[in-house]
């Protein structure tokens, strides 16, 4: 792929289609990040507190709050970084970070490590705002509504498939959903590294 294609707005239709598909999958995986752990995270938390349900419920609530707080604080941060350095590096680093985070949670030996994993997951999943910006960069105004509609479908699919898949895999091993999610995220990051062009030209960066 030429330097001009990487650094300029994506103009070729095949390249644009591949980029939109990648962003679609990225958003799908980001929502799976939340959905996959819904069935299995409570079991993991309980295993660290001697199956004390009340304590596990409080800790699980804290984990959810931490995840949402990281989304709230880091979405504008990652959005600003993408305005300055381009969309591509932020999206790819977030994907690689999400894959490593899943590995961390799969191997977590204690509640503290599991909590760190949820914090990192919230930060890396905050790249959704950058994904939206990427779509806006490469899509003509008259087609944005249709493309954003597909992105909305990715959100819905993630929340539908995530808990179902997490419950199925968690029935075999509570940590298995994290390993599967890590593999999917890492594969998606490698795919993006190979095919995802930059969408924001240098002269339009902050």
PDB file of C-alpha atoms in Angstrom:
ATOM      1  CA  UNK A   1       0.000   0.000   0.000  1.00  0.00           C
ATOM      2  CA  UNK A   2       1.445   3.392  -0.948  1.00  0.00           C
ATOM      3  CA  UNK A   3       2.367   6.076   1.562  1.00  0.00           C
ATOM      4  CA  UNK A   4      -0.110   8.399  -0.070  1.00  0.00           C
ATOM      5  CA  UNK A   5      -2.941   5.995   0.547  1.00  0.00           C
ATOM      6  CA  UNK A   6      -1.950   5.515   4.180  1.00  0.00           C
ATOM      7  CA  UNK A   7      -1.627   9.229   4.891  1.00  0.00           C
ATOM      8  CA  UNK A   8      -4.553  10.582   2.878  1.00  0.00           C
ATOM      9  CA  UNK A   9      -8.275  10.139   2.917  1.00  0.00           C
ATOM     10  CA  UNK A  10      -9.281   6.677   1.750  1.00  0.00           C
ATOM     11  CA  UNK A  11     -10.567   7.210  -1.769  1.00  0.00           C
ATOM     12  CA  UNK A  12     -10.668   3.813  -3.496  1.00  0.00           C
ATOM     13  CA  UNK A  13     -13.963   2.030  -3.051  1.00  0.00           C
ATOM     14  CA  UNK A  14     -12.417  -1.407  -2.245  1.00  0.00           C
ATOM     15  CA  UNK A  15     -10.114   0.199   0.327  1.00  0.00           C
ATOM     16  CA  UNK A  16     -13.047   2.093   1.834  1.00  0.00           C
ATOM     17  CA  UNK A  17     -15.134  -1.078   2.035  1.00  0.00           C
ATOM     18  CA  UNK A  18     -12.309  -2.974   3.742  1.00  0.00           C
ATOM     19  CA  UNK A  19     -11.791  -0.127   6.205  1.00  0.00           C
ATOM     20  CA  UNK A  20     -15.502   0.082   7.048  1.00  0.00           C
ATOM     21  CA  UNK A  21     -15.585  -3.695   7.555  1.00  0.00           C
ATOM     22  CA  UNK A  22     -12.619  -3.489   9.918  1.00  0.00           C
ATOM     23  CA  UNK A  23     -14.211  -0.694  11.967  1.00  0.00           C
ATOM     24  CA  UNK A  24     -17.481  -2.646  12.056  1.00  0.00           C
ATOM     25  CA  UNK A  25     -15.655  -5.687  13.466  1.00  0.00           C
ATOM     26  CA  UNK A  26     -13.731  -3.511  15.919  1.00  0.00           C
ATOM     27  CA  UNK A  27     -16.928  -2.054  17.359  1.00  0.00           C
ATOM     28  CA  UNK A  28     -18.479  -5.518  17.457  1.00  0.00           C
ATOM     29  CA  UNK A  29     -15.505  -6.774  19.498  1.00  0.00           C
ATOM     30  CA  UNK A  30     -15.611  -3.745  21.790  1.00  0.00           C
ATOM     31  CA  UNK A  31     -19.214  -4.518  22.703  1.00  0.00           C
ATOM     32  CA  UNK A  32     -18.344  -8.195  23.040  1.00  0.00           C
ATOM     33  CA  UNK A  33     -15.777  -7.025  25.601  1.00  0.00           C
ATOM     34  CA  UNK A  34     -18.656  -6.124  27.872  1.00  0.00           C
ATOM     35  CA  UNK A  35     -21.065  -8.859  26.836  1.00  0.00           C
ATOM     36  CA  UNK A  36     -18.651 -11.788  27.079  1.00  0.00           C
ATOM     37  CA  UNK A  37     -17.818 -11.225  30.730  1.00  0.00           C
ATOM     38  CA  UNK A  38     -21.364 -10.660  31.981  1.00  0.00           C
ATOM     39  CA  UNK A  39     -22.029 -14.394  32.582  1.00  0.00           C
ATOM     40  CA  UNK A  40     -18.542 -15.373  33.798  1.00  0.00           C
ATOM     41  CA  UNK A  41     -17.133 -12.419  35.742  1.00  0.00           C
ATOM     42  CA  UNK A  42     -19.456 -12.925  38.755  1.00  0.00           C
ATOM     43  CA  UNK A  43     -18.279 -16.549  39.016  1.00  0.00           C
ATOM     44  CA  UNK A  44     -14.646 -15.484  38.896  1.00  0.00           C
ATOM     45  CA  UNK A  45     -15.225 -12.838  41.552  1.00  0.00           C
ATOM     46  CA  UNK A  46     -17.024 -15.343  43.795  1.00  0.00           C
ATOM     47  CA  UNK A  47     -14.126 -17.772  43.476  1.00  0.00           C
ATOM     48  CA  UNK A  48     -11.816 -15.135  44.988  1.00  0.00           C
ATOM     49  CA  UNK A  49     -14.102 -14.396  47.995  1.00  0.00           C
ATOM     50  CA  UNK A  50     -14.932 -17.965  49.072  1.00  0.00           C
ATOM     51  CA  UNK A  51     -18.294 -17.879  47.278  1.00  0.00           C
ATOM     52  CA  UNK A  52     -19.564 -15.014  49.458  1.00  0.00           C
ATOM     53  CA  UNK A  53     -22.394 -13.813  47.206  1.00  0.00           C
ATOM     54  CA  UNK A  54     -22.955 -10.462  48.954  1.00  0.00           C
ATOM     55  CA  UNK A  55     -19.287  -9.507  48.807  1.00  0.00           C
ATOM     56  CA  UNK A  56     -19.026 -10.696  45.218  1.00  0.00           C
ATOM     57  CA  UNK A  57     -22.026  -8.549  44.235  1.00  0.00           C
ATOM     58  CA  UNK A  58     -20.418  -5.415  45.703  1.00  0.00           C
ATOM     59  CA  UNK A  59     -17.117  -6.106  43.970  1.00  0.00           C
ATOM     60  CA  UNK A  60     -18.843  -6.859  40.678  1.00  0.00           C
ATOM     61  CA  UNK A  61     -20.635  -3.507  40.915  1.00  0.00           C
ATOM     62  CA  UNK A  62     -17.307  -1.785  41.559  1.00  0.00           C
ATOM     63  CA  UNK A  63     -15.819  -3.469  38.492  1.00  0.00           C
ATOM     64  CA  UNK A  64     -18.706  -2.240  36.356  1.00  0.00           C
ATOM     65  CA  UNK A  65     -18.343   1.306  37.690  1.00  0.00           C
ATOM     66  CA  UNK A  66     -14.598   1.296  37.000  1.00  0.00           C
ATOM     67  CA  UNK A  67     -15.148   0.078  33.428  1.00  0.00           C
ATOM     68  CA  UNK A  68     -17.754   2.777  32.734  1.00  0.00           C
ATOM     69  CA  UNK A  69     -15.623   5.492  34.371  1.00  0.00           C
ATOM     70  CA  UNK A  70     -12.664   4.633  32.152  1.00  0.00           C
ATOM     71  CA  UNK A  71     -14.951   4.867  29.114  1.00  0.00           C
ATOM     72  CA  UNK A  72     -16.198   8.267  30.290  1.00  0.00           C
ATOM     73  CA  UNK A  73     -12.764   9.769  30.941  1.00  0.00           C
ATOM     74  CA  UNK A  74     -10.735   8.222  28.135  1.00  0.00           C
ATOM     75  CA  UNK A  75     -13.131   8.523  25.189  1.00  0.00           C
ATOM     76  CA  UNK A  76     -12.328  12.251  24.760  1.00  0.00           C
ATOM     77  CA  UNK A  77      -8.629  11.587  25.451  1.00  0.00           C
ATOM     78  CA  UNK A  78      -8.347   8.963  22.720  1.00  0.00           C
ATOM     79  CA  UNK A  79     -10.463  11.122  20.426  1.00  0.00           C
ATOM     80  CA  UNK A  80      -8.045  14.016  20.938  1.00  0.00           C
ATOM     81  CA  UNK A  81      -5.036  11.775  20.305  1.00  0.00           C
ATOM     82  CA  UNK A  82      -6.610  10.587  17.065  1.00  0.00           C
ATOM     83  CA  UNK A  83      -7.102  14.216  15.973  1.00  0.00           C
ATOM     84  CA  UNK A  84      -3.403  14.854  16.558  1.00  0.00           C
ATOM     85  CA  UNK A  85      -1.723  11.624  15.449  1.00  0.00           C
ATOM     86  CA  UNK A  86      -4.341  10.084  13.154  1.00  0.00           C
ATOM     87  CA  UNK A  87      -7.099   7.511  13.592  1.00  0.00           C
ATOM     88  CA  UNK A  88      -5.106   4.454  12.537  1.00  0.00           C
ATOM     89  CA  UNK A  89      -2.547   4.300  15.394  1.00  0.00           C
ATOM     90  CA  UNK A  90      -5.191   4.897  18.068  1.00  0.00           C
ATOM     91  CA  UNK A  91      -7.540   2.219  16.715  1.00  0.00           C
ATOM     92  CA  UNK A  92      -4.760  -0.348  16.260  1.00  0.00           C
ATOM     93  CA  UNK A  93      -3.141   0.282  19.651  1.00  0.00           C
ATOM     94  CA  UNK A  94      -6.551  -0.027  21.292  1.00  0.00           C
ATOM     95  CA  UNK A  95      -7.127  -3.362  19.565  1.00  0.00           C
ATOM     96  CA  UNK A  96      -3.743  -4.733  20.618  1.00  0.00           C
ATOM     97  CA  UNK A  97      -4.320  -3.365  24.124  1.00  0.00           C
ATOM     98  CA  UNK A  98      -7.705  -5.054  24.331  1.00  0.00           C
ATOM     99  CA  UNK A  99      -6.176  -8.390  23.294  1.00  0.00           C
ATOM    100  CA  UNK A 100      -3.470  -8.120  25.965  1.00  0.00           C
ATOM    101  CA  UNK A 101      -6.090  -7.108  28.525  1.00  0.00           C
ATOM    102  CA  UNK A 102      -8.117 -10.252  27.837  1.00  0.00           C
ATOM    103  CA  UNK A 103      -4.964 -12.330  28.399  1.00  0.00           C
ATOM    104  CA  UNK A 104      -4.373 -10.495  31.681  1.00  0.00           C
ATOM    105  CA  UNK A 105      -7.900 -11.256  32.883  1.00  0.00           C
ATOM    106  CA  UNK A 106      -7.643 -14.885  31.780  1.00  0.00           C
ATOM    107  CA  UNK A 107      -4.488 -15.279  33.884  1.00  0.00           C
ATOM    108  CA  UNK A 108      -5.522 -13.002  36.785  1.00  0.00           C
ATOM    109  CA  UNK A 109      -4.416 -14.692  40.050  1.00  0.00           C
ATOM    110  CA  UNK A 110      -6.293 -12.287  42.321  1.00  0.00           C
ATOM    111  CA  UNK A 111      -9.113  -9.759  42.493  1.00  0.00           C
ATOM    112  CA  UNK A 112      -6.604  -6.919  42.220  1.00  0.00           C
ATOM    113  CA  UNK A 113      -5.348  -8.162  38.864  1.00  0.00           C
ATOM    114  CA  UNK A 114      -8.899  -8.766  37.686  1.00  0.00           C
ATOM    115  CA  UNK A 115      -9.752  -5.178  38.633  1.00  0.00           C
ATOM    116  CA  UNK A 116      -6.724  -3.871  36.717  1.00  0.00           C
ATOM    117  CA  UNK A 117      -7.955  -5.866  33.739  1.00  0.00           C
ATOM    118  CA  UNK A 118     -11.385  -4.232  33.857  1.00  0.00           C
ATOM    119  CA  UNK A 119      -9.786  -0.782  34.061  1.00  0.00           C
ATOM    120  CA  UNK A 120      -7.597  -1.475  31.022  1.00  0.00           C
ATOM    121  CA  UNK A 121     -10.613  -2.910  29.195  1.00  0.00           C
ATOM    122  CA  UNK A 122     -12.527   0.314  29.795  1.00  0.00           C
ATOM    123  CA  UNK A 123      -9.632   2.398  28.478  1.00  0.00           C
ATOM    124  CA  UNK A 124      -9.045   0.345  25.339  1.00  0.00           C
ATOM    125  CA  UNK A 125     -12.760   0.073  24.577  1.00  0.00           C
ATOM    126  CA  UNK A 126     -12.961   3.878  24.725  1.00  0.00           C
ATOM    127  CA  UNK A 127     -11.592   3.900  21.172  1.00  0.00           C
ATOM    128  CA  UNK A 128     -15.180   3.644  19.921  1.00  0.00           C
ATOM    129  CA  UNK A 129     -15.244   7.437  19.527  1.00  0.00           C
ATOM    130  CA  UNK A 130     -12.185   7.181  17.262  1.00  0.00           C
ATOM    131  CA  UNK A 131     -13.894   4.471  15.238  1.00  0.00           C
ATOM    132  CA  UNK A 132     -16.847   6.790  14.653  1.00  0.00           C
ATOM    133  CA  UNK A 133     -14.464   9.558  13.592  1.00  0.00           C
ATOM    134  CA  UNK A 134     -12.785   7.166  11.142  1.00  0.00           C
ATOM    135  CA  UNK A 135     -16.148   6.331   9.564  1.00  0.00           C
ATOM    136  CA  UNK A 136     -16.965  10.041   9.234  1.00  0.00           C
ATOM    137  CA  UNK A 137     -13.578  10.669   7.570  1.00  0.00           C
ATOM    138  CA  UNK A 138     -14.009   8.086   4.814  1.00  0.00           C
ATOM    139  CA  UNK A 139     -17.749   8.188   4.164  1.00  0.00           C
ATOM    140  CA  UNK A 140     -19.450  10.779   1.915  1.00  0.00           C
ATOM    141  CA  UNK A 141     -22.058  12.845   3.807  1.00  0.00           C
ATOM    142  CA  UNK A 142     -24.942  11.350   1.835  1.00  0.00           C
ATOM    143  CA  UNK A 143     -23.966   7.799   2.925  1.00  0.00           C
ATOM    144  CA  UNK A 144     -23.068   8.423   6.560  1.00  0.00           C
ATOM    145  CA  UNK A 145     -26.533   7.687   7.926  1.00  0.00           C
ATOM    146  CA  UNK A 146     -26.554   4.253   6.287  1.00  0.00           C
ATOM    147  CA  UNK A 147     -23.029   3.413   7.460  1.00  0.00           C
ATOM    148  CA  UNK A 148     -23.676   4.614  11.003  1.00  0.00           C
ATOM    149  CA  UNK A 149     -26.806   2.469  10.952  1.00  0.00           C
ATOM    150  CA  UNK A 150     -24.605  -0.558  10.267  1.00  0.00           C
ATOM    151  CA  UNK A 151     -22.330   0.497  13.093  1.00  0.00           C
ATOM    152  CA  UNK A 152     -25.363   0.622  15.371  1.00  0.00           C
ATOM    153  CA  UNK A 153     -26.161  -2.917  14.285  1.00  0.00           C
ATOM    154  CA  UNK A 154     -22.640  -3.921  15.386  1.00  0.00           C
ATOM    155  CA  UNK A 155     -23.393  -2.583  18.849  1.00  0.00           C
ATOM    156  CA  UNK A 156     -26.595  -4.596  19.006  1.00  0.00           C
ATOM    157  CA  UNK A 157     -24.959  -7.758  17.703  1.00  0.00           C
ATOM    158  CA  UNK A 158     -22.186  -7.485  20.289  1.00  0.00           C
ATOM    159  CA  UNK A 159     -24.620  -7.218  23.171  1.00  0.00           C
ATOM    160  CA  UNK A 160     -26.687 -10.127  21.813  1.00  0.00           C
ATOM    161  CA  UNK A 161     -23.830 -12.483  20.983  1.00  0.00           C
ATOM    162  CA  UNK A 162     -21.541 -11.571  23.881  1.00  0.00           C
ATOM    163  CA  UNK A 163     -23.545 -12.913  26.833  1.00  0.00           C
ATOM    164  CA  UNK A 164     -24.718 -15.967  24.868  1.00  0.00           C
ATOM    165  CA  UNK A 165     -21.187 -16.877  23.782  1.00  0.00           C
ATOM    166  CA  UNK A 166     -19.751 -16.045  27.193  1.00  0.00           C
ATOM    167  CA  UNK A 167     -22.268 -18.304  28.912  1.00  0.00           C
ATOM    168  CA  UNK A 168     -21.600 -21.169  26.513  1.00  0.00           C
ATOM    169  CA  UNK A 169     -17.820 -20.955  26.853  1.00  0.00           C
ATOM    170  CA  UNK A 170     -17.980 -20.223  30.564  1.00  0.00           C
ATOM    171  CA  UNK A 171     -19.811 -23.500  31.105  1.00  0.00           C
ATOM    172  CA  UNK A 172     -16.597 -25.260  30.065  1.00  0.00           C
ATOM    173  CA  UNK A 173     -14.198 -22.952  31.910  1.00  0.00           C
ATOM    174  CA  UNK A 174     -14.900 -19.503  33.446  1.00  0.00           C
ATOM    175  CA  UNK A 175     -11.684 -18.161  31.921  1.00  0.00           C
ATOM    176  CA  UNK A 176     -12.204 -19.574  28.430  1.00  0.00           C
ATOM    177  CA  UNK A 177     -14.255 -16.576  27.160  1.00  0.00           C
ATOM    178  CA  UNK A 178     -11.289 -14.310  27.884  1.00  0.00           C
ATOM    179  CA  UNK A 179      -8.903 -16.504  25.875  1.00  0.00           C
ATOM    180  CA  UNK A 180     -11.307 -16.607  22.932  1.00  0.00           C
ATOM    181  CA  UNK A 181     -11.809 -12.839  23.083  1.00  0.00           C
ATOM    182  CA  UNK A 182      -8.029 -12.318  23.229  1.00  0.00           C
ATOM    183  CA  UNK A 183      -7.541 -14.407  20.099  1.00  0.00           C
ATOM    184  CA  UNK A 184     -10.275 -12.564  18.205  1.00  0.00           C
ATOM    185  CA  UNK A 185      -8.989  -9.132  19.225  1.00  0.00           C
ATOM    186  CA  UNK A 186      -5.389  -9.989  18.355  1.00  0.00           C
ATOM    187  CA  UNK A 187      -6.405 -11.391  14.960  1.00  0.00           C
ATOM    188  CA  UNK A 188      -8.456  -8.262  14.257  1.00  0.00           C
ATOM    189  CA  UNK A 189      -5.536  -6.026  15.239  1.00  0.00           C
ATOM    190  CA  UNK A 190      -3.180  -7.889  12.905  1.00  0.00           C
ATOM    191  CA  UNK A 191      -5.748  -7.660  10.104  1.00  0.00           C
ATOM    192  CA  UNK A 192      -6.022  -3.909  10.649  1.00  0.00           C
ATOM    193  CA  UNK A 193      -2.245  -3.537  10.734  1.00  0.00           C
ATOM    194  CA  UNK A 194      -2.113  -5.016   7.242  1.00  0.00           C
ATOM    195  CA  UNK A 195      -5.120  -3.421   5.539  1.00  0.00           C
ATOM    196  CA  UNK A 196      -6.263  -0.344   7.491  1.00  0.00           C
ATOM    197  CA  UNK A 197      -5.151   2.945   5.862  1.00  0.00           C
ATOM    198  CA  UNK A 198      -5.027   6.268   7.654  1.00  0.00           C
ATOM    199  CA  UNK A 199      -8.175   8.343   7.161  1.00  0.00           C
ATOM    200  CA  UNK A 200      -7.037  11.735   8.467  1.00  0.00           C
ATOM    201  CA  UNK A 201      -4.495  13.633   6.316  1.00  0.00           C
ATOM    202  CA  UNK A 202      -1.633  15.368   8.122  1.00  0.00           C
ATOM    203  CA  UNK A 203      -2.865  18.810   7.075  1.00  0.00           C
ATOM    204  CA  UNK A 204      -6.187  18.212   8.877  1.00  0.00           C
ATOM    205  CA  UNK A 205      -4.679  17.090  12.186  1.00  0.00           C
ATOM    206  CA  UNK A 206      -4.830  19.285  15.267  1.00  0.00           C
TER     207      UNK A 206
END
